[in-house]
XYZ file of C-alpha atoms in Angstrom:
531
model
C -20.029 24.175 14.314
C -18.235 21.365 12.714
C -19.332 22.432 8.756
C -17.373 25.710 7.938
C -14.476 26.572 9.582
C -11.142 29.044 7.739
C -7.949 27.637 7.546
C -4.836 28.941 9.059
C -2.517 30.263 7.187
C -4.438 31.437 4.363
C -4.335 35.064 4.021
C -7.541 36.810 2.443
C -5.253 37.697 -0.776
C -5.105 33.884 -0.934
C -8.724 33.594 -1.128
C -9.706 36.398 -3.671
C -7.191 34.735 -6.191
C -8.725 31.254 -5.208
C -12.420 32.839 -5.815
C -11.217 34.471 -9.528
C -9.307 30.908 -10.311
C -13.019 29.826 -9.420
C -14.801 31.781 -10.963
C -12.923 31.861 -14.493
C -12.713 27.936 -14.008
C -16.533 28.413 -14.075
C -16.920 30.364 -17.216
C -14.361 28.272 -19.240
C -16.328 25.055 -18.303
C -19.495 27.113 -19.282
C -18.218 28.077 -22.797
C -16.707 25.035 -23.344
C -19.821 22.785 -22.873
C -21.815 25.003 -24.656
C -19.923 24.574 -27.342
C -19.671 20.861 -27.008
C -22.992 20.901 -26.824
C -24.286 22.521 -29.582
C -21.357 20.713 -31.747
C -23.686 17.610 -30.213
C -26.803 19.239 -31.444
C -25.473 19.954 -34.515
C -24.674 15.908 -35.284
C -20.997 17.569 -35.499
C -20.292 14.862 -32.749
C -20.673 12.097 -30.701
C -21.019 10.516 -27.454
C -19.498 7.440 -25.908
C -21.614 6.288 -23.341
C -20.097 3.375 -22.588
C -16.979 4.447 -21.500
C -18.381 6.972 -19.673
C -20.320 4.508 -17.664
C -16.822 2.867 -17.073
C -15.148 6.145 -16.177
C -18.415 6.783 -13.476
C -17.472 3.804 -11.926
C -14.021 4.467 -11.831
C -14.255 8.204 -10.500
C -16.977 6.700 -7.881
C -14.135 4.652 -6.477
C -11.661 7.427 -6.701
C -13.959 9.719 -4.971
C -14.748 7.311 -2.396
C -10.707 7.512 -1.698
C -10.477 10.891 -1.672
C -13.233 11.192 0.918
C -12.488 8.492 3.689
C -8.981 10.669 3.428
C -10.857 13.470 4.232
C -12.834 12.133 6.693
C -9.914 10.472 8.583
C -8.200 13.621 8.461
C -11.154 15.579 10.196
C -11.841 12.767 12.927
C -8.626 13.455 13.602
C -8.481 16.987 14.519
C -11.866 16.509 16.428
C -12.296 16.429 19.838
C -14.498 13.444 19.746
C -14.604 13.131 23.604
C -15.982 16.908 23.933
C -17.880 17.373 21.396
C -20.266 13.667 22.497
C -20.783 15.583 25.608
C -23.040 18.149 23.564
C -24.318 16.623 20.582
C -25.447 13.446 19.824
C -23.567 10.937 17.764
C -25.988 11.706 14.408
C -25.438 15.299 15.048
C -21.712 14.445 15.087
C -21.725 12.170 12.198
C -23.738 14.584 10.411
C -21.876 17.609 11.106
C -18.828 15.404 9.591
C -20.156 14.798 6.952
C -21.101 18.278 5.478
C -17.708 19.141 6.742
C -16.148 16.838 4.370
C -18.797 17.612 1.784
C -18.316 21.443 2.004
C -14.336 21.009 1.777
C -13.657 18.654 -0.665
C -16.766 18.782 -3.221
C -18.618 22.034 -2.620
C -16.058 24.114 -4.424
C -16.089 22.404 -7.741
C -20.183 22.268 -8.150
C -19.631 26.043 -9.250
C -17.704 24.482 -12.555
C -20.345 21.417 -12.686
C -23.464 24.228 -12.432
C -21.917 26.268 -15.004
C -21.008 23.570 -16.902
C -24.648 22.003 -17.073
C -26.137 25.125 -17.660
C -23.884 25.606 -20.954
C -24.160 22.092 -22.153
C -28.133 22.536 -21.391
C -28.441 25.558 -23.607
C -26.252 23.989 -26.805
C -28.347 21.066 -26.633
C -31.567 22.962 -26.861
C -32.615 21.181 -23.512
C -32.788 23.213 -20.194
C -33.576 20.397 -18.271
C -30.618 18.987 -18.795
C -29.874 20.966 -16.363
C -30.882 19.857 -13.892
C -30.514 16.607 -14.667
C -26.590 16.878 -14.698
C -26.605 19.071 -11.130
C -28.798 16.072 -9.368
C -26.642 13.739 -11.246
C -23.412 14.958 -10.228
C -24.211 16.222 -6.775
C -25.709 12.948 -5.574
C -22.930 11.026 -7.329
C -20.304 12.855 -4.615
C -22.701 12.765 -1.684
C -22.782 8.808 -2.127
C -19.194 8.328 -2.289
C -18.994 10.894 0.775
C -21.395 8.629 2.874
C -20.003 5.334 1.353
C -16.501 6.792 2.661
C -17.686 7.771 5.894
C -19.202 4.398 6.241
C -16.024 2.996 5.601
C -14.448 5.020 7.822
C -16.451 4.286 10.793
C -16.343 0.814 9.964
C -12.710 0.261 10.143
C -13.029 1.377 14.029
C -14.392 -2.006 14.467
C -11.575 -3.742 13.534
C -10.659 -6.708 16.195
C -7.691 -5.696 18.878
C -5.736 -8.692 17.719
C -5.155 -7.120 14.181
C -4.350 -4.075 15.610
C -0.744 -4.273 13.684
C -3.185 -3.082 10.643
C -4.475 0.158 12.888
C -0.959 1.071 13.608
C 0.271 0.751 9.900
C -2.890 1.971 8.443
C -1.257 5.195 6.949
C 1.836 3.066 5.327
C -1.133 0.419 4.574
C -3.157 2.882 2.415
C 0.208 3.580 0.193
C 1.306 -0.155 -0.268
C -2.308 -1.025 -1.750
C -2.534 2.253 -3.677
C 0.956 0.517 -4.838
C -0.402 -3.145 -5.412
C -3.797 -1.475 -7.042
C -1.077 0.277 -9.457
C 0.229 -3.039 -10.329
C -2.813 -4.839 -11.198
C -4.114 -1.940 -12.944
C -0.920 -2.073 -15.114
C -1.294 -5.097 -16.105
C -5.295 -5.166 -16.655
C -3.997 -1.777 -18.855
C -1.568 -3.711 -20.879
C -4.399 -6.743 -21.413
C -2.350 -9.067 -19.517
C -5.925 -10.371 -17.680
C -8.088 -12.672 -19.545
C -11.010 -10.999 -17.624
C -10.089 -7.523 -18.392
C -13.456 -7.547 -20.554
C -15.528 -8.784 -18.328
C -14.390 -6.345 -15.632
C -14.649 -3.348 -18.051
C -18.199 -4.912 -18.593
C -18.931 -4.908 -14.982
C -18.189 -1.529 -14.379
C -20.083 0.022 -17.301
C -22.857 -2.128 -15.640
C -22.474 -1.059 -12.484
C -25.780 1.043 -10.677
C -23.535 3.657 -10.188
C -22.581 4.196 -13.732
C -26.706 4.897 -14.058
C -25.871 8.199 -13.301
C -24.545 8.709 -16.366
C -28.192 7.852 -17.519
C -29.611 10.226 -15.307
C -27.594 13.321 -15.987
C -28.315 12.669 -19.728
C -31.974 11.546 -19.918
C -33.261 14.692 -21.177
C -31.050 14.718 -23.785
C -33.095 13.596 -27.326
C -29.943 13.649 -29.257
C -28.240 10.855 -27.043
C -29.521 7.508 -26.841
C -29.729 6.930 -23.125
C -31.923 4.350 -21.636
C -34.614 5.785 -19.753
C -35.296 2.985 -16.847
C -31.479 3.178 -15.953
C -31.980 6.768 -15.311
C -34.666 6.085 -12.944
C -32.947 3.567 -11.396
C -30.529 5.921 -10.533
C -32.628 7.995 -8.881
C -33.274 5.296 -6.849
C -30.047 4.675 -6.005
C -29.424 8.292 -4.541
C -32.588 8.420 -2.917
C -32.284 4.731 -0.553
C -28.483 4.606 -0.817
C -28.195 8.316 0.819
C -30.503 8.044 3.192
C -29.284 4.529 3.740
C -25.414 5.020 4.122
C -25.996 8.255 6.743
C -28.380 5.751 9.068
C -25.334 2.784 8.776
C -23.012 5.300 9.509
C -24.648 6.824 12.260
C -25.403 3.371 13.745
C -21.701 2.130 13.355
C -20.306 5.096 14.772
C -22.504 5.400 17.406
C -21.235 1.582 18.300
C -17.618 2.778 18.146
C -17.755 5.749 19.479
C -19.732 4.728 22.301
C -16.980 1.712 23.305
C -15.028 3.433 26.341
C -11.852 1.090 24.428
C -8.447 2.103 26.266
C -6.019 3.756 23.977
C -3.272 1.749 25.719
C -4.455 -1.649 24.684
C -3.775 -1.047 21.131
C -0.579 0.450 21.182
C 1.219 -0.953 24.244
C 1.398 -4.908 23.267
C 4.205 -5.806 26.379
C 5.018 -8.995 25.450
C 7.727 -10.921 27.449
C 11.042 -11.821 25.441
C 12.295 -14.668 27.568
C 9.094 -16.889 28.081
C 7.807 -19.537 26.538
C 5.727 -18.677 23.422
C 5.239 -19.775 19.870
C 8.618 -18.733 18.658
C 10.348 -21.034 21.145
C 8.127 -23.852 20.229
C 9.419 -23.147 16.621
C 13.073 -22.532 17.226
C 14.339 -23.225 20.691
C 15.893 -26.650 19.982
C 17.593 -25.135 17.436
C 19.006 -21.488 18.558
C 20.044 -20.779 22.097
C 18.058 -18.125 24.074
C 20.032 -15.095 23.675
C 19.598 -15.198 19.790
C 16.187 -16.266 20.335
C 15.458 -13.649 22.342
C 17.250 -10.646 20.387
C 14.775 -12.235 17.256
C 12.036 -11.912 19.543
C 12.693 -8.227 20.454
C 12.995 -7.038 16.879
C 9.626 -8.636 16.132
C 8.156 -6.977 19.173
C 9.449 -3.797 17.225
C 8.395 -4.590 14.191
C 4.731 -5.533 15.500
C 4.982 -1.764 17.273
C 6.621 0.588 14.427
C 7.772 -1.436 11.186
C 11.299 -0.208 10.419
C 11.714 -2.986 7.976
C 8.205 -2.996 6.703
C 9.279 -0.436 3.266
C 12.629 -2.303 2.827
C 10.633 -5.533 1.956
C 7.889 -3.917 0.159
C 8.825 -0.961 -1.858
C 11.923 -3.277 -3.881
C 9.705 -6.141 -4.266
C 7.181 -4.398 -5.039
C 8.676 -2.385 -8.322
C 10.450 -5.518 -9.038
C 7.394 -7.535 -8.764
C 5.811 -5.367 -10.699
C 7.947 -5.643 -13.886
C 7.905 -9.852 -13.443
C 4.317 -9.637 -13.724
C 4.266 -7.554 -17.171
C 6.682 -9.811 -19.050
C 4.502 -13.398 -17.458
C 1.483 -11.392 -18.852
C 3.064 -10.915 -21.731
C 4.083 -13.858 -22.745
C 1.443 -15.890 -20.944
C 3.780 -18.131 -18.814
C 6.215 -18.304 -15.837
C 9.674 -19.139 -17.423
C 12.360 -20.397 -14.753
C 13.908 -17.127 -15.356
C 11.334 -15.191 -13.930
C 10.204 -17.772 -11.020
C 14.489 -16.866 -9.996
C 13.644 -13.458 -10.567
C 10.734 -13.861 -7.984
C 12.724 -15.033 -5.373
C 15.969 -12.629 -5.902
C 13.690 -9.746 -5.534
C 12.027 -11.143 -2.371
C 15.044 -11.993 -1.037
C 16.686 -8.505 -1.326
C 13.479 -7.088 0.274
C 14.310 -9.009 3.295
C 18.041 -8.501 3.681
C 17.233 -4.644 2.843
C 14.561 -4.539 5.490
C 15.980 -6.070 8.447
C 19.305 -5.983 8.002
C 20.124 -2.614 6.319
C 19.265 -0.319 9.556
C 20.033 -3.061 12.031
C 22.301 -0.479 14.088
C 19.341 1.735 13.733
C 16.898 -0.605 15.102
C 18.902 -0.899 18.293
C 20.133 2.604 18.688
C 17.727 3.620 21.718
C 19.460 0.406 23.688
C 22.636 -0.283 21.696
C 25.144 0.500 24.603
C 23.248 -2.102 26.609
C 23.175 -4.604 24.066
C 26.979 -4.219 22.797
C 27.627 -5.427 26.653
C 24.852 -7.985 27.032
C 24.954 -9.822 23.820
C 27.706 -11.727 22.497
C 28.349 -10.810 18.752
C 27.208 -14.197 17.504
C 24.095 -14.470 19.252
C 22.846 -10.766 17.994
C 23.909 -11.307 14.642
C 22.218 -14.809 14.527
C 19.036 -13.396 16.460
C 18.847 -10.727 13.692
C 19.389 -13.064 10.979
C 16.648 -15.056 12.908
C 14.831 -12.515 12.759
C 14.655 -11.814 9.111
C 14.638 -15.399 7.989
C 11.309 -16.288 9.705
C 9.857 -13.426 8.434
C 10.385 -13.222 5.236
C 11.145 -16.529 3.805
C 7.361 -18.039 4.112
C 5.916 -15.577 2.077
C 8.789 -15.427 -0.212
C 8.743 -19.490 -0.765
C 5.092 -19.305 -0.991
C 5.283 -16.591 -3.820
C 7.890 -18.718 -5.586
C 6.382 -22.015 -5.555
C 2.977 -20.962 -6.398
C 4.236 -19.322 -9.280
C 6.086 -21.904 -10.109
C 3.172 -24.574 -10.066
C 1.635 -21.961 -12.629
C 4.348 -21.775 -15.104
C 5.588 -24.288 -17.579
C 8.668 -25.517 -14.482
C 8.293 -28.907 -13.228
C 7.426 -29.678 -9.750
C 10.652 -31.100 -9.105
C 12.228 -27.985 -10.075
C 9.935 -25.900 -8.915
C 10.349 -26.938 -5.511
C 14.129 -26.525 -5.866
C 13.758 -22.893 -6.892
C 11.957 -22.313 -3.863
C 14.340 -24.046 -1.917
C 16.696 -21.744 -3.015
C 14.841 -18.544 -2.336
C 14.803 -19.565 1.513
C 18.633 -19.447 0.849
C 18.838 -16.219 -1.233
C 16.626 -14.444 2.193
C 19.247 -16.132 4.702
C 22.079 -14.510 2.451
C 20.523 -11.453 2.280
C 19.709 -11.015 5.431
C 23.284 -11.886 6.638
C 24.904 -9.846 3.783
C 22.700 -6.447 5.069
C 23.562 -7.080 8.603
C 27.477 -7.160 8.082
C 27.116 -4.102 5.838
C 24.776 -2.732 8.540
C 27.261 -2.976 10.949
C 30.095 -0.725 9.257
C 27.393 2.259 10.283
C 28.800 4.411 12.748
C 27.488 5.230 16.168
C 27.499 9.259 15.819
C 25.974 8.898 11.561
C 22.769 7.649 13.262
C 20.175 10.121 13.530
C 16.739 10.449 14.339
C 13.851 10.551 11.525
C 10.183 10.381 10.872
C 8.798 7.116 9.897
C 6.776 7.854 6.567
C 3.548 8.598 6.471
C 3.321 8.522 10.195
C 4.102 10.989 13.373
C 6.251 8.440 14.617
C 10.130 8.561 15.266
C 12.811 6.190 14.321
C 16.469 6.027 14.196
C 18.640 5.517 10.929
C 21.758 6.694 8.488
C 20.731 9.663 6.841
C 22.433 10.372 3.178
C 23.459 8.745 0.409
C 25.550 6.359 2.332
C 22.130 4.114 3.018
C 20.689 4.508 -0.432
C 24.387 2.609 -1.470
C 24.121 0.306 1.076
C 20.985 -0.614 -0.192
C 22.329 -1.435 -3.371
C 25.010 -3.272 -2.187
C 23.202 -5.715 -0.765
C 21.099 -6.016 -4.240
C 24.418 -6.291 -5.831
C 26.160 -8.996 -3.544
C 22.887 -11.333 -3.913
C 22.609 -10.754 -7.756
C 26.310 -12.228 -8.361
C 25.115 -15.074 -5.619
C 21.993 -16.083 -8.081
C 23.797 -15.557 -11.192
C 24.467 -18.640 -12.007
C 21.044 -19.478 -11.447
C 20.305 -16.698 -13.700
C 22.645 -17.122 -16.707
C 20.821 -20.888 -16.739
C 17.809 -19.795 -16.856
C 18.295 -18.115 -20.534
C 17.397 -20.025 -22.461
C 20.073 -19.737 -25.252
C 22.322 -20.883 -21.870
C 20.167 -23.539 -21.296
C 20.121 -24.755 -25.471
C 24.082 -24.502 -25.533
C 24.150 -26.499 -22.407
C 22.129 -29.152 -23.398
C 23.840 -29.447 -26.576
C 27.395 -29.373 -25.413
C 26.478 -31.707 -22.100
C 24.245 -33.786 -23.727
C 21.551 -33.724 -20.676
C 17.982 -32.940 -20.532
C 17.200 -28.857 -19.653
C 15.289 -29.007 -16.565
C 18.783 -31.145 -15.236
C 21.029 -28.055 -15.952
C 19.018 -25.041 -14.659
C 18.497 -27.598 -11.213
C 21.961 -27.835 -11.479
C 22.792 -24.281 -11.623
C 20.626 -23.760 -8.824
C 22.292 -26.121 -6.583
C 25.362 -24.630 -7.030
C 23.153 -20.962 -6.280
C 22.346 -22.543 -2.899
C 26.214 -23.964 -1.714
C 26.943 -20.477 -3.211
C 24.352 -18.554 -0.663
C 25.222 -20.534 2.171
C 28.907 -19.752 1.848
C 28.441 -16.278 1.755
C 26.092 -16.315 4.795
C 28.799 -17.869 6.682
C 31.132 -15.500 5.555
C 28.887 -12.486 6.438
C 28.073 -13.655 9.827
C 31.545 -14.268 10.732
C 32.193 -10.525 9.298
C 29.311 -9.244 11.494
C 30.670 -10.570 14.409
C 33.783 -9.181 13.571
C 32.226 -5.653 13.488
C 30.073 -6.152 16.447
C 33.043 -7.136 18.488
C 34.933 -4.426 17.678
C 32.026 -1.351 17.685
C 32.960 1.857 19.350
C 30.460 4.198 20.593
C 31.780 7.272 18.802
């Protein structure tokens, strides 16, 4: 019932070329291990078992990926509610399972049969056979029961993180993203421990397999008890993973939870609450409470959730290389740290602020002063972005060769740099007109939001990258070091007195420009038509 089912769409001319792409995909792998094979036989060449240990482990990760998607996907489309009512929740689970199983690895254990078979005969070994189909086929169902394990799993996740079950799809992305950045710099050797991690996973149990599929092999010098050990994996790790899965799902499934709790979240914006603990001798209540509705938004659908992560996160990414590199965190990549951050969170919050409020804007244009919305929204993006930003600066900081002193001034300065931006984006937000706002899907969810659409928002975007680079320049150009040596042989002072200098001057410079933005936004605001 749940195991085989045709897709729409696909006509049967589709198929047949799918089955002959199959089928010829088949016969090349065939050829082509028999020759390697015999090549092998022939001591013409030579194995590497060690990296492909590593590369087990890796695929076994990937594969576990590429089946929790698939699972996901299928839970999904299933009417979970119906189909309890006449099967039981291992039937279910099951039935999943060799859904997943049939769609995503059945197809290619054609190429991996015909594959073993040739290999088996160039070798002069037909068990290895066998070997490599058991090998291989319980490698993918253990990743397909780890994944659905996984998958189950996450339904247990506490309501009061249920921010993370609402972003899971954009979630999924930003860690693929952050796994591509430490992977770039274990690849470039940036990591001490990249040895001891490549030595890990050619240890791993799962990289036994490799053992396994090549045991019968004489010509390869495999050892024998990891190939049994491997056998053990598959058969208590199998068996094992379905009856965790079954028992996890049957605990989630089984919760009558209401759907409502985790998406609805009301949440009064007047009351007393953490934020006005935090802020309310310091802001009046109508900026208080437009920063309290965008968080409410935020916490619901996270408009500015890829405008402080996909920047920071490419320019993050190129920091990291050059402190690998060179084994240290100069000052001018600790400013670097906090002028990306900071960009994030001006191009997050402030960037689509009209956007954010289209649903409501005619209301708010006549219940909020200018002032207080364009304060509430700087609010807003201030006390959400600069802790993590001056967290990320000053730890890096106390790694790298800075003083404290300075150190702490850097950071200092990035709180500035994220009040800038965050002004700077919301007076360029503001020059968005009411009728160039359009509806769009949010990424990598069903959900709707509103926003510019063109190139117009891609420049605005780097206008507000722009305006904060020629705020932290100065900053910046002291921070070179040739700068820094000219300075402190024309000025006769010490280094570390210069660049703190430089970044005082950074933060009178920020602070200006805030004001200056504000007062701009408020211009705008006051004088916004609805047409």
């Amino acid at each position: 019932m749940l195991c085989a089912r045709r897709k729409r769409g696909r006509s049967r001319g589709l198929h047949l070329v799918l089955g002959i792409a199959l089928i010829a995909l088949s016969i090349g792998c065939g050829v082509g291990a028999y020759a390697f094979g015999a090549a092998m036989y022939r001591d013409l060449l030579a194995l590497d078992l060690e990296s492909m240990r590593m590369g087990a482990t890796v695929g076994f990760l990937t594969a576990i990926v590429v089946f929790a998607q698939a699972t996901s996907r299928r839970l999904e489309r299933a009417e979970t509610d119906l189909l309890l009512t006449t099967v039981t929740t291992r039937e279910f689970v099951v039935g999943i399972g060799l859904a997943v199983y049939s769609r995503v690895a059945l197809p290619w254990l054609a190429p991996v049969c015909s594959g073993a078979v040739g290999f088996a005969i160039g070798v002069r070994s037909p068990a290895t056979a066998a070997a490599i189909v058991v090998a291989v086929s319980g490698f993918l169902a253990l990743a397909a029961v780890v994944s659905a394990v996984g998958v189950f799993a996450w339904g247990l996740v506490p309501a009061r993180v249920t921010v993370l079950v609402r972003q899971r799809s954009v979630l999924r992305y930003v860690l693929i993203g952050v796994g591509g950045l430490i992977a770039s710099v274990v690849a470039g050797g940036g990591l001490p421990p990249f040895d001891r991690v490549a030595e890990i996973a050619r240890r791993a149990p799962i990289a036994w397999l490799v053992d396994l599929g090549l045991i019968a092999v004489p010509e390869i010098d495999t050892v024998s008890r990891r190939g049994l050990g491997a056998l053990v994996v598959l058969a208590v790790g199998i068996p094992g993973g379905v009856i965790a899965a079954v028992a996890i799902a049957d605990r989630v499934l089984g919760e009558e939870a209401d759907a409502a709790e985790l998406t609805a979240g009301s949440r009064s914006l007047v009351g007393d609450g953490l934020s006005r603990r935090l802020f309310g001798r310091y802001v009046s209540r109508p900026a208080l409470t437009v920063a309290r509705k965008r968080w409410v938004q935020e916490w619901r659908v996270s408009v500015a959730f890829f405008g402080m992560i996909c920047f920071p996160l490419f320019g993050l990414t190129g920091i990291t290389l050059y402190t690998s590199t060179v084994r240290d965190v100069p000052p001018l990549a600790l400013v670097s740290i906090g002028f990306v951050c900071a960009t994030g969170v001006g191009q997050g919050f402030g960037s689509e602020v009209l956007g954010a409020e289209y649903p409501v804007l005619p209301m708010t244009l006549t219940s909020a002063s200018g002032r207080e919305f364009v304060r509430g929204t700087v609010l807003a993006a201030v006390a959400v972005g600069a802790p993590p930003t001056a967290l990320l600066t000053l730890g890096a900081g106390l790694v790298g060769s800075v003083g404290v002193l300075e150190a702490v001034l850097i950071t200092v300065a990035s709180v500035a740099w994220c009040c800038c931006s965050a002004a700077v984006a919301t007076a360029l937000g503001m020059d968005v007109r009411y009728r160039d706002i359009y509806p769009m899907p949010y990424p990598f969810t069903s959900a709707m939001i509103y926003g510019e659409i063109g190139r117009a928002s891609f420049i605005r975007l780097g206008l507000i990258g722009v305006a904060l680079a020629a705020v932290c320049l100065p900053a910046v150009v002291a921070s070179v070091p040739a700068v820094t040596e000219a300075a402190t042989a024309v000025l006769g002072v010490p280094a570390p007195l210069v660049r703190s200098a430089a970044v005082l001057l950074t933060i009178g410079i920020a602070l200006a420009v805030s004001r200056a933005a504000i007062d701009r936004a408020v211009e705008s605001y006051a004088e916004y038509t609805l047409r």
